[in-house]
Tab-separated table of C-alpha atoms and ligand atoms in Angstrom:
chain	number	residue	atom	x	y	z
A	1	MET	CA	-51.563	151.753	111.592
A	2	ILE	CA	-55.331	151.133	109.128
A	3	PHE	CA	-53.417	149.815	106.089
A	4	GLU	CA	-55.716	150.613	102.649
A	5	LEU	CA	-55.499	149.131	99.065
A	6	PRO	CA	-52.412	151.429	97.009
A	7	LYS	CA	-53.668	153.644	94.027
A	8	LEU	CA	-52.752	152.079	91.054
A	9	PRO	CA	-51.034	154.345	88.597
A	10	TYR	CA	-53.140	152.750	85.823
A	11	ALA	CA	-56.926	152.408	84.959
A	12	ALA	CA	-57.946	149.000	85.394
A	13	ASP	CA	-57.903	147.842	81.444
A	14	ALA	CA	-54.705	149.845	80.808
A	15	LEU	CA	-52.235	146.607	81.021
A	16	ALA	CA	-54.722	144.560	78.400
A	17	PRO	CA	-54.206	142.005	76.980
A	18	ILE	CA	-51.192	140.973	79.064
A	19	ILE	CA	-53.394	141.795	81.832
A	20	SER	CA	-56.995	141.609	81.623
A	21	GLU	CA	-59.507	144.041	83.293
A	22	GLN	CA	-60.788	141.182	84.363
A	23	THR	CA	-57.693	140.159	86.436
A	24	ILE	CA	-56.871	143.688	87.593
A	25	ASN	CA	-60.477	143.556	89.192
A	26	LEU	CA	-60.158	140.501	90.633
A	27	HIS	CA	-56.255	140.488	91.770
A	28	TYR	CA	-56.286	143.676	93.094
A	29	GLY	CA	-59.706	144.550	93.694
A	30	LYS	CA	-60.563	141.013	95.434
A	31	HIS	CA	-57.537	139.607	96.160
A	32	LEU	CA	-55.270	142.233	97.469
A	33	GLN	CA	-58.377	144.404	99.245
A	34	THR	CA	-58.897	140.892	101.028
A	35	TYR	CA	-54.755	140.730	102.385
A	36	VAL	CA	-55.467	144.146	103.166
A	37	THR	CA	-58.679	143.904	105.402
A	38	ASN	CA	-57.517	140.402	106.834
A	39	LEU	CA	-54.394	142.532	108.187
A	40	ASN	CA	-56.001	145.234	109.581
A	41	ASN	CA	-58.542	143.063	111.317
A	42	LEU	CA	-55.535	140.601	112.417
A	43	ILE	CA	-53.143	143.470	113.850
A	44	ALA	CA	-55.792	145.089	115.944
A	45	GLY	CA	-54.731	144.848	119.482
A	46	THR	CA	-51.704	143.358	119.073
A	47	LYS	CA	-48.224	144.720	119.207
A	48	PHE	CA	-48.113	145.267	115.239
A	49	GLU	CA	-50.938	147.534	115.541
A	50	ASN	CA	-49.344	151.232	115.045
A	51	ALA	CA	-46.124	149.158	112.899
A	52	ASP	CA	-45.279	149.780	109.350
A	53	LEU	CA	-45.746	147.048	107.005
A	54	GLU	CA	-41.941	146.087	106.353
A	55	THR	CA	-41.359	145.548	110.428
A	56	ILE	CA	-44.729	143.776	110.237
A	57	VAL	CA	-43.738	141.660	107.478
A	58	ARG	CA	-39.883	141.042	108.998
A	59	GLU	CA	-41.138	140.152	112.575
A	60	SER	CA	-44.595	138.157	112.534
A	61	ASP	CA	-45.248	134.630	111.461
A	62	GLY	CA	-48.667	132.550	111.370
A	63	ALA	CA	-51.869	134.389	110.026
A	64	ILE	CA	-50.288	137.772	110.504
A	65	PHE	CA	-46.929	137.536	108.529
A	66	ASN	CA	-49.346	135.703	105.244
A	67	ASN	CA	-51.786	138.542	105.544
A	68	ALA	CA	-48.886	141.396	105.789
A	69	GLY	CA	-46.556	139.742	102.797
A	70	GLN	CA	-48.943	139.446	100.762
A	71	THR	CA	-50.473	143.263	101.283
A	72	LEU	CA	-46.548	144.389	100.814
A	73	ASN	CA	-45.938	141.956	97.641
A	74	HIS	CA	-48.978	143.175	95.886
A	75	THR	CA	-48.241	146.785	96.405
A	76	LEU	CA	-44.710	146.144	95.069
A	77	TYR	CA	-45.700	143.925	92.454
A	78	PHE	CA	-49.146	146.224	90.720
A	79	LEU	CA	-47.065	149.519	91.480
A	80	GLN	CA	-43.514	148.375	89.577
A	81	LEU	CA	-46.257	147.513	86.224
A	82	SER	CA	-47.465	150.477	83.519
A	83	PRO	CA	-48.842	150.475	80.470
A	84	ASN	CA	-45.843	151.997	79.111
A	85	GLY	CA	-43.338	149.826	80.361
A	86	GLY	CA	-40.644	147.669	78.870
A	87	GLY	CA	-37.429	147.796	77.685
A	88	VAL	CA	-34.651	147.162	79.746
A	89	PRO	CA	-33.463	148.910	82.905
A	90	LYS	CA	-30.816	152.226	83.443
A	91	GLY	CA	-27.845	153.085	85.649
A	92	ALA	CA	-26.905	151.331	88.749
A	93	LEU	CA	-29.312	149.216	88.366
A	94	ALA	CA	-28.460	147.855	84.860
A	95	ASP	CA	-24.868	147.996	85.451
A	96	ALA	CA	-25.540	145.721	88.958
A	97	ILE	CA	-27.232	143.074	86.294
A	98	ASN	CA	-24.550	143.210	84.067
A	99	LYS	CA	-21.986	142.604	87.001
A	100	LYS	CA	-23.821	139.521	88.008
A	101	TRP	CA	-25.426	138.272	84.772
A	102	GLY	CA	-23.324	139.359	81.847
A	103	ASN	CA	-25.956	141.013	80.027
A	104	PHE	CA	-29.443	141.851	80.418
A	105	ASP	CA	-30.453	138.711	78.122
A	106	GLU	CA	-28.910	136.368	80.466
A	107	PHE	CA	-30.747	137.750	83.889
A	108	LYS	CA	-34.068	137.767	81.943
A	109	LYS	CA	-33.635	134.508	81.130
A	110	GLU	CA	-32.558	133.093	84.183
A	111	PHE	CA	-35.140	135.039	86.226
A	112	SER	CA	-38.150	133.905	83.837
A	113	ALA	CA	-36.684	130.391	84.625
A	114	ALA	CA	-37.238	131.052	88.595
A	115	ALA	CA	-40.840	132.227	88.108
A	116	VAL	CA	-41.676	129.363	85.384
A	117	THR	CA	-40.864	126.225	87.880
A	118	LEU	CA	-41.216	127.969	90.776
A	119	PHE	CA	-43.598	125.090	92.368
A	120	GLY	CA	-47.081	125.771	93.596
A	121	SER	CA	-47.811	129.429	94.768
A	122	GLY	CA	-45.295	132.226	95.493
A	123	TRP	CA	-43.376	134.990	94.250
A	124	ALA	CA	-40.120	135.568	91.944
A	125	TRP	CA	-37.839	138.225	93.661
A	126	LEU	CA	-34.470	140.043	92.321
A	127	ALA	CA	-32.905	141.284	95.599
A	128	LYS	CA	-30.283	142.830	96.959
A	129	ASP	CA	-28.338	141.522	99.684
A	130	ALA	CA	-26.441	143.015	102.545
A	131	ASN	CA	-23.167	143.634	100.262
A	132	GLY	CA	-25.171	145.165	97.541
A	133	GLU	CA	-25.307	142.001	95.118
A	134	LEU	CA	-28.353	141.332	93.189
A	135	GLN	CA	-29.850	137.867	93.725
A	136	ILE	CA	-32.877	135.961	92.131
A	137	LEU	CA	-35.109	134.327	94.700
A	138	LYS	CA	-38.386	131.754	94.487
A	139	GLU	CA	-40.372	132.490	97.716
A	140	SER	CA	-43.385	130.045	98.425
A	141	ASN	CA	-46.898	131.752	99.307
A	142	ALA	CA	-46.087	135.513	100.861
A	143	GLY	CA	-42.714	134.358	101.420
A	144	ASN	CA	-40.384	138.459	100.368
A	145	PRO	CA	-36.454	138.688	100.571
A	146	LEU	CA	-36.921	140.770	103.922
A	147	THR	CA	-37.049	138.329	106.009
A	148	LYS	CA	-33.757	137.389	104.445
A	149	ALA	CA	-31.993	140.727	105.423
A	150	MET	CA	-32.265	141.764	101.847
A	151	THR	CA	-34.187	144.055	99.479
A	152	PRO	CA	-36.992	143.527	97.365
A	153	ILE	CA	-36.267	144.890	93.537
A	154	LEU	CA	-38.763	143.439	90.656
A	155	THR	CA	-41.015	140.427	91.547
A	156	PHE	CA	-43.573	138.227	89.665
A	157	ASP	CA	-46.350	137.008	91.217
A	158	VAL	CA	-47.044	133.391	90.417
A	159	TRP	CA	-49.920	132.351	92.046
A	160	GLU	CA	-52.638	131.329	89.658
A	161	HIS	CA	-54.809	133.918	90.488
A	162	ALA	CA	-52.300	136.107	88.958
A	163	TYR	CA	-52.528	134.200	85.358
A	164	TYR	CA	-55.270	132.129	85.177
A	165	VAL	CA	-58.333	134.107	83.845
A	166	ASP	CA	-55.838	135.594	80.990
A	167	TYR	CA	-53.386	132.540	80.630
A	168	GLN	CA	-55.342	129.367	81.932
A	169	ASN	CA	-52.611	127.180	82.949
A	170	ARG	CA	-49.796	128.425	80.779
A	171	ARG	CA	-47.645	130.330	83.233
A	172	ALA	CA	-44.219	130.376	81.133
A	173	GLU	CA	-46.671	132.498	78.371
A	174	HIS	CA	-47.618	134.603	81.026
A	175	ILE	CA	-44.078	135.262	82.743
A	176	GLU	CA	-42.668	136.133	79.110
A	177	LYS	CA	-45.146	139.184	78.392
A	178	ILE	CA	-45.294	140.419	81.591
A	179	TRP	CA	-41.931	141.793	80.617
A	180	GLU	CA	-43.479	144.266	78.333
A	181	ILE	CA	-45.318	146.071	81.264
A	182	ILE	CA	-42.722	147.034	84.017
A	183	ASP	CA	-41.464	150.468	84.743
A	184	TRP	CA	-38.048	149.945	84.568
A	185	GLU	CA	-37.856	153.499	86.545
A	186	ILE	CA	-39.887	152.833	89.159
A	187	VAL	CA	-37.658	149.370	90.036
A	188	GLU	CA	-34.562	151.202	89.642
A	189	GLY	CA	-35.491	153.002	92.534
A	190	ARG	CA	-35.685	150.720	94.933
A	191	PHE	CA	-31.873	149.571	93.855
B	1	MN	MN1	-51.434	137.755	93.851
């Protein structure tokens, strides 16, 4: 199938100052567009030509995996953000977080630490394993929980392109701010 840039449910300047319009234009408009374009070019004429994105991420490797992973990861990332976000999750997701970490603040602390300490480029994930239990994962490069038979729930992008324009080297400050624009209704829907 031909993949397209996902439509953002907010304006390019709507997440400022936490994520600036310039960063959205670069990160979404240039970086993600390049991954989508590369993926379409790479799968043409291969067994993945008619596959959906999740299948490609699960079954590919090399350049196809890198571009499919980055297309899926960024889609999950950008669609979970909202200028009206923040607060805490509700319902079954909140129950699962409390069961595993005791309370939301403890989960948030552990997730932020994973994102801050991930060496190099990659993604911090909250994922659901085969037993329905939540796990925090640190994945390098284009890594996605689907390759470990887990369901991706929440993700923070810690590639430098995600924050360097707005925060320079201050990754921890960027991570702390991102919580204020998480749309928990979208995240709860993935659980
Ligand atoms: Mn990115």
